[in-house]
Coordinates of N, CA and C in Angstrom, one line a residue:
X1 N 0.8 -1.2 0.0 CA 0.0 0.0 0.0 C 0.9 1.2 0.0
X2 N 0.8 2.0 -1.2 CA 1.4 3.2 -0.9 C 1.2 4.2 -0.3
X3 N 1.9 4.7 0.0 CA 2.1 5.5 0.8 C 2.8 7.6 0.3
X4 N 1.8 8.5 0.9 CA 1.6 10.1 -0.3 C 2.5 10.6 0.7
X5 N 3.4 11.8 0.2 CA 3.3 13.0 1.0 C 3.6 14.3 -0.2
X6 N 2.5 15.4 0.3 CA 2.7 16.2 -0.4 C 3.5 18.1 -0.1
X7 N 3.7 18.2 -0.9 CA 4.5 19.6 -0.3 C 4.2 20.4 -2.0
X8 N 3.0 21.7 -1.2 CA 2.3 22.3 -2.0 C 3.1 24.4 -2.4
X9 N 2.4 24.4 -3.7 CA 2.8 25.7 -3.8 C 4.4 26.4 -2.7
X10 N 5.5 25.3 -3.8 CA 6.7 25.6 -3.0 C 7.9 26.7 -4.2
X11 N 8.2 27.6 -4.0 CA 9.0 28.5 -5.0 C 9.9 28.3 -5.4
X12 N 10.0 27.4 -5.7 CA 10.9 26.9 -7.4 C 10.6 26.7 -8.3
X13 N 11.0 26.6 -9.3 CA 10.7 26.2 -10.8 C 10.7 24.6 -10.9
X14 N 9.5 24.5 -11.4 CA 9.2 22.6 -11.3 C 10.2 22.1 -12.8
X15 N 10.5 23.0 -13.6 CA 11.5 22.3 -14.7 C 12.8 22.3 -13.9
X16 N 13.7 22.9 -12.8 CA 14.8 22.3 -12.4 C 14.4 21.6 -11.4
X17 N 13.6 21.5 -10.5 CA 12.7 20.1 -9.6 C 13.0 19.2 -10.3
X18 N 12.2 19.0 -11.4 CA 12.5 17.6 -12.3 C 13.7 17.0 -12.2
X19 N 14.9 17.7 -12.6 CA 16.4 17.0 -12.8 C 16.6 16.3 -11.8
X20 N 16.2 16.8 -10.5 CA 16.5 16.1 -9.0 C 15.8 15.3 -8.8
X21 N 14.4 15.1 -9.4 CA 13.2 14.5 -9.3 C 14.0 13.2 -10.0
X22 N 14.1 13.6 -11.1 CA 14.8 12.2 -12.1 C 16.1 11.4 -11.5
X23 N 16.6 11.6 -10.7 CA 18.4 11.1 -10.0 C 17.5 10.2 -9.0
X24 N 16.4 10.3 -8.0 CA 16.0 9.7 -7.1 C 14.8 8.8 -7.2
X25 N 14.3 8.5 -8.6 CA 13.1 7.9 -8.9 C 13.4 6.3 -8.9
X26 N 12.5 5.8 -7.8 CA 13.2 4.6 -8.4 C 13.6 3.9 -7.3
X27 N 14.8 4.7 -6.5 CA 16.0 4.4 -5.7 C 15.2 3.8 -4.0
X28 N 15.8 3.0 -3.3 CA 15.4 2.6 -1.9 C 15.4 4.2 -1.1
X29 N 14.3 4.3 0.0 CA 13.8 5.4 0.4 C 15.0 6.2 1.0
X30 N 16.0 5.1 2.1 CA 17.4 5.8 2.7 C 18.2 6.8 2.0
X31 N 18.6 5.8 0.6 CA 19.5 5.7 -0.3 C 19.6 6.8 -1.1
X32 N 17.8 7.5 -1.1 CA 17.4 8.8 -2.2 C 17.9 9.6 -0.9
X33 N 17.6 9.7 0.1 CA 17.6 10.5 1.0 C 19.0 10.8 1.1
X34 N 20.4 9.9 1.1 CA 21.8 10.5 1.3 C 22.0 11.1 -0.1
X35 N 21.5 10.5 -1.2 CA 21.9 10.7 -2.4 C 21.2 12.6 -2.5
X36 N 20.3 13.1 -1.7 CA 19.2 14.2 -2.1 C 20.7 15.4 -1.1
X37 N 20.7 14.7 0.2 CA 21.6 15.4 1.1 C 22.7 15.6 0.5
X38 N 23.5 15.3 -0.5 CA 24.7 15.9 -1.0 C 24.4 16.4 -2.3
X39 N 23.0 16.6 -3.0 CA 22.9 17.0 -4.5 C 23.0 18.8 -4.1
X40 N 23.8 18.9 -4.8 CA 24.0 20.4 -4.7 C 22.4 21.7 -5.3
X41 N 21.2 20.8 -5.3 CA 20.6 22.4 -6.0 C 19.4 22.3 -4.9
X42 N 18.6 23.6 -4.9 CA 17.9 24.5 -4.1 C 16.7 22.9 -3.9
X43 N 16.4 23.1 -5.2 CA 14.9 21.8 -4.9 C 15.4 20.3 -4.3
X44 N 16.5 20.1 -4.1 CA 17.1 19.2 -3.7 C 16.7 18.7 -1.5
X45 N 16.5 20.0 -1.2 CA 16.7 20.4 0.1 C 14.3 20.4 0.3
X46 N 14.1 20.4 -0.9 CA 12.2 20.4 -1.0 C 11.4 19.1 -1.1
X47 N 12.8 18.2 -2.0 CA 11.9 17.3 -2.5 C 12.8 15.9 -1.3
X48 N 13.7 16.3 -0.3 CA 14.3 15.2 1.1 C 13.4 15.4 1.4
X49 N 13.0 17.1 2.0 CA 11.9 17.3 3.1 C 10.2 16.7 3.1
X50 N 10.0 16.7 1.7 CA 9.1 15.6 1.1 C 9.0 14.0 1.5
X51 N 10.4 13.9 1.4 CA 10.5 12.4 1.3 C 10.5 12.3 2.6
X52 N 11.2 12.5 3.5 CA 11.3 12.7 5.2 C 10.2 12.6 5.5
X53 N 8.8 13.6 5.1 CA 7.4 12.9 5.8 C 6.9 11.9 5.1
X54 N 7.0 11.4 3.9 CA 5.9 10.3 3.4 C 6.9 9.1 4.1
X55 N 8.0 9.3 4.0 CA 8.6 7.8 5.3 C 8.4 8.0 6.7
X56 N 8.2 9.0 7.6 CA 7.3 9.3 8.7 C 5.8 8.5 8.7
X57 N 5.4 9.2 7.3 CA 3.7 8.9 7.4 C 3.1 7.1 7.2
X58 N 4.5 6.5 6.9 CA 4.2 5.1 6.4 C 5.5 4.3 7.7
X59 N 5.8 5.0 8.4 CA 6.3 4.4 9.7 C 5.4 4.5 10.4
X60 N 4.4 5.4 10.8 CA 3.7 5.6 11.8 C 2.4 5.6 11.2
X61 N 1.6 5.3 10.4 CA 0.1 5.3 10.0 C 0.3 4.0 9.9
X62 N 0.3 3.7 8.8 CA 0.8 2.3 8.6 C 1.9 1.1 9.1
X63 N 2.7 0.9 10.0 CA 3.6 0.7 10.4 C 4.7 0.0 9.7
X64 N 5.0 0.3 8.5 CA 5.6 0.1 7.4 C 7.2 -0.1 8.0
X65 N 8.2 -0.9 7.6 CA 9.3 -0.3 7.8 C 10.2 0.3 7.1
X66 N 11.1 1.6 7.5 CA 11.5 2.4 6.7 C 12.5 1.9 6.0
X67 N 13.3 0.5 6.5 CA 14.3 -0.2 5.6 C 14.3 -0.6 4.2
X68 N 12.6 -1.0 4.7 CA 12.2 -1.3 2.8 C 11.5 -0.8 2.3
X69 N 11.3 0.6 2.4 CA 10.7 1.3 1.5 C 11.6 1.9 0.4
X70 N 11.1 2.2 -0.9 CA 11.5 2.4 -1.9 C 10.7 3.7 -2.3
X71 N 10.8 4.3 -3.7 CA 9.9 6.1 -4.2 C 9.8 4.9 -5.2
X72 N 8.3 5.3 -5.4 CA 7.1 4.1 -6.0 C 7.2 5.1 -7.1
X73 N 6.9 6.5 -7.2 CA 6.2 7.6 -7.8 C 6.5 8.8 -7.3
X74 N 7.1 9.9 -8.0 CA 7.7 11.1 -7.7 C 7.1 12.2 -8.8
X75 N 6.1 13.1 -8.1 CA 5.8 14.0 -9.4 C 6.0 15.3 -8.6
X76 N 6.5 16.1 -10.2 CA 6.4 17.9 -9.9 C 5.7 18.4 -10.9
X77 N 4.6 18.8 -10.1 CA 3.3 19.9 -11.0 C 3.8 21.5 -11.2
X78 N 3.3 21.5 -11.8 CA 3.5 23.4 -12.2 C 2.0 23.5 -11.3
X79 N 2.3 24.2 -10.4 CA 2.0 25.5 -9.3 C 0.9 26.9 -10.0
X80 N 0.7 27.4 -9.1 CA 0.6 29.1 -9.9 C 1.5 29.9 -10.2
X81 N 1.6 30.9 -10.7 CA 2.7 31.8 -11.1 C 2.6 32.9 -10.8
X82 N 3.4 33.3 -9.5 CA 3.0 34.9 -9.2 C 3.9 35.9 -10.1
X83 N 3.2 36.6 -10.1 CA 3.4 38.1 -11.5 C 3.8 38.7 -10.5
X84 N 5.4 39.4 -10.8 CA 5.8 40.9 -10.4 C 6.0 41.9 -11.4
X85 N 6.0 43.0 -11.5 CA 6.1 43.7 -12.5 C 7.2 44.8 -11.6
X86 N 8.2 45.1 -12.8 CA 9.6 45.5 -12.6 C 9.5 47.0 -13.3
X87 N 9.6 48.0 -13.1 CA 9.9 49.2 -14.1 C 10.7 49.2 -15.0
X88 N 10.9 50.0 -16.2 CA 11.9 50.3 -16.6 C 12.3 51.2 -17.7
X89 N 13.0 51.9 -18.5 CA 13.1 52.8 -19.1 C 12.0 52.8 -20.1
X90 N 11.9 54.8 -19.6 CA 10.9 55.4 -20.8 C 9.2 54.8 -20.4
X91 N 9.3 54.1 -18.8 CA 7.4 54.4 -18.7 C 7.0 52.4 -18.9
X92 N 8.3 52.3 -19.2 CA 7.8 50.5 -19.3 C 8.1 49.6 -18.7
X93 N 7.0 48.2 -18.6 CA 7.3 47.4 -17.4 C 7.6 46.1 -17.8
X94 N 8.4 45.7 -17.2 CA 8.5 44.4 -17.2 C 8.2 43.0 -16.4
X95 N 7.6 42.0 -17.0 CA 6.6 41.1 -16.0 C 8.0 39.9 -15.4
X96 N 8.3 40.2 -13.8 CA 8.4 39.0 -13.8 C 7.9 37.8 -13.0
X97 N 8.3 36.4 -13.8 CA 7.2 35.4 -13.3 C 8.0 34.8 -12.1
X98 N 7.1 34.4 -11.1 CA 8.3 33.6 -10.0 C 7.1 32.0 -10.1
X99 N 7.5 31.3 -10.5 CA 7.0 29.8 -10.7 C 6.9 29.4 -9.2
X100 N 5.7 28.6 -8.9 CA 5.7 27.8 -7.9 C 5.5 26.3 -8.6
X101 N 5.8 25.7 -7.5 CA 5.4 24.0 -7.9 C 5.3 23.0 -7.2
X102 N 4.6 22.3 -7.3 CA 3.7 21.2 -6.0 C 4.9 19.7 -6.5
X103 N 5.0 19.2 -5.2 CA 6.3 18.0 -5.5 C 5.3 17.0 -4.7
X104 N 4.8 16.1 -4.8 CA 3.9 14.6 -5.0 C 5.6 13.6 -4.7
X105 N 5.6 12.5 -3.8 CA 6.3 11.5 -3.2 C 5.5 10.8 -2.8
X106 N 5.7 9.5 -3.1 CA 5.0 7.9 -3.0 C 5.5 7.2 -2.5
X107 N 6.1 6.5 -1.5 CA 6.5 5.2 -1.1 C 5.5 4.2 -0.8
X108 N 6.5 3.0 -1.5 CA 5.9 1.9 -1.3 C 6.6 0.8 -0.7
X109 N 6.4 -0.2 0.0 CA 7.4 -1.2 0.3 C 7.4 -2.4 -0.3
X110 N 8.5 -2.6 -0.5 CA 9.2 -3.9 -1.2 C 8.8 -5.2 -0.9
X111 N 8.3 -6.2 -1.9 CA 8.1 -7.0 -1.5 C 9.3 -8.4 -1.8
X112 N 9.8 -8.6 -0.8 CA 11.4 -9.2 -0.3 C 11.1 -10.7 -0.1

Protein backbone atom coordinates (compact mmCIF):
# COMPACT_ATOMS: atom_id res chain seq x y z
CA UNK A 1 0.00 0.00 0.00
CA UNK A 2 1.39 3.16 -0.94
CA UNK A 3 2.08 5.51 0.83
CA UNK A 4 1.59 10.08 -0.31
CA UNK A 5 3.31 13.04 1.03
CA UNK A 6 2.73 16.16 -0.43
CA UNK A 7 4.50 19.65 -0.33
CA UNK A 8 2.34 22.32 -2.02
CA UNK A 9 2.77 25.73 -3.79
CA UNK A 10 6.65 25.56 -3.00
CA UNK A 11 8.96 28.46 -5.02
CA UNK A 12 10.89 26.85 -7.40
CA UNK A 13 10.71 26.17 -10.84
CA UNK A 14 9.16 22.59 -11.27
CA UNK A 15 11.49 22.35 -14.67
CA UNK A 16 14.77 22.31 -12.43
CA UNK A 17 12.70 20.11 -9.56
CA UNK A 18 12.49 17.57 -12.30
CA UNK A 19 16.42 16.98 -12.78
CA UNK A 20 16.48 16.08 -9.04
CA UNK A 21 13.19 14.50 -9.28
CA UNK A 22 14.83 12.20 -12.12
CA UNK A 23 18.41 11.10 -10.04
CA UNK A 24 15.96 9.69 -7.06
CA UNK A 25 13.07 7.88 -8.93
CA UNK A 26 13.19 4.55 -8.37
CA UNK A 27 16.00 4.35 -5.71
CA UNK A 28 15.40 2.62 -1.91
CA UNK A 29 13.81 5.45 0.43
CA UNK A 30 17.38 5.79 2.68
CA UNK A 31 19.51 5.74 -0.31
CA UNK A 32 17.41 8.82 -2.18
CA UNK A 33 17.58 10.55 1.00
CA UNK A 34 21.81 10.47 1.33
CA UNK A 35 21.85 10.71 -2.39
CA UNK A 36 19.16 14.25 -2.11
CA UNK A 37 21.57 15.44 1.11
CA UNK A 38 24.72 15.88 -1.04
CA UNK A 39 22.95 16.98 -4.54
CA UNK A 40 24.02 20.44 -4.71
CA UNK A 41 20.63 22.37 -6.05
CA UNK A 42 17.87 24.46 -4.06
CA UNK A 43 14.90 21.76 -4.91
CA UNK A 44 17.10 19.19 -3.69
CA UNK A 45 16.73 20.36 0.11
CA UNK A 46 12.19 20.39 -1.01
CA UNK A 47 11.93 17.28 -2.46
CA UNK A 48 14.29 15.18 1.12
CA UNK A 49 11.90 17.30 3.08
CA UNK A 50 9.12 15.59 1.06
CA UNK A 51 10.49 12.37 1.35
CA UNK A 52 11.27 12.70 5.24
CA UNK A 53 7.41 12.88 5.78
CA UNK A 54 5.88 10.31 3.42
CA UNK A 55 8.60 7.79 5.31
CA UNK A 56 7.26 9.35 8.72
CA UNK A 57 3.70 8.88 7.36
CA UNK A 58 4.22 5.12 6.41
CA UNK A 59 6.27 4.42 9.67
CA UNK A 60 3.67 5.65 11.79
CA UNK A 61 0.11 5.29 9.98
CA UNK A 62 0.80 2.27 8.58
CA UNK A 63 3.60 0.73 10.41
CA UNK A 64 5.60 0.09 7.41
CA UNK A 65 9.29 -0.32 7.78
CA UNK A 66 11.49 2.40 6.73
CA UNK A 67 14.29 -0.18 5.57
CA UNK A 68 12.16 -1.32 2.77
CA UNK A 69 10.73 1.26 1.54
CA UNK A 70 11.54 2.44 -1.90
CA UNK A 71 9.86 6.14 -4.23
CA UNK A 72 7.12 4.10 -5.95
CA UNK A 73 6.19 7.65 -7.79
CA UNK A 74 7.66 11.12 -7.72
CA UNK A 75 5.80 13.96 -9.41
CA UNK A 76 6.35 17.90 -9.90
CA UNK A 77 3.28 19.88 -11.01
CA UNK A 78 3.51 23.41 -12.20
CA UNK A 79 2.03 25.48 -9.35
CA UNK A 80 0.58 29.12 -9.93
CA UNK A 81 2.68 31.78 -11.12
CA UNK A 82 3.00 34.94 -9.17
CA UNK A 83 3.43 38.12 -11.53
CA UNK A 84 5.77 40.94 -10.35
CA UNK A 85 6.06 43.73 -12.54
CA UNK A 86 9.59 45.51 -12.59
CA UNK A 87 9.93 49.22 -14.05
CA UNK A 88 11.89 50.32 -16.61
CA UNK A 89 13.11 52.85 -19.13
CA UNK A 90 10.91 55.41 -20.83
CA UNK A 91 7.36 54.40 -18.68
CA UNK A 92 7.83 50.54 -19.28
CA UNK A 93 7.27 47.44 -17.44
CA UNK A 94 8.55 44.45 -17.22
CA UNK A 95 6.63 41.09 -16.01
CA UNK A 96 8.35 39.04 -13.79
CA UNK A 97 7.16 35.41 -13.32
CA UNK A 98 8.31 33.59 -10.00
CA UNK A 99 6.97 29.81 -10.72
CA UNK A 100 5.65 27.83 -7.93
CA UNK A 101 5.43 24.00 -7.93
CA UNK A 102 3.73 21.20 -5.99
CA UNK A 103 6.29 17.97 -5.52
CA UNK A 104 3.86 14.56 -5.01
CA UNK A 105 6.28 11.48 -3.21
CA UNK A 106 4.97 7.90 -2.99
CA UNK A 107 6.51 5.25 -1.10
CA UNK A 108 5.85 1.94 -1.30
CA UNK A 109 7.41 -1.24 0.30
CA UNK A 110 9.17 -3.94 -1.23
CA UNK A 111 8.11 -7.04 -1.55
CA UNK A 112 11.37 -9.22 -0.30
Amino acid sequence: MAVVAKLKYQRLSPQKARLVADIVRGKNALQALNILKFTNKKAALYIEKTLRSAIANAEHNNNMDPDKLFISKILIDKGPVLKRISPRAMGRADIIRKPTAHITVEVDERED
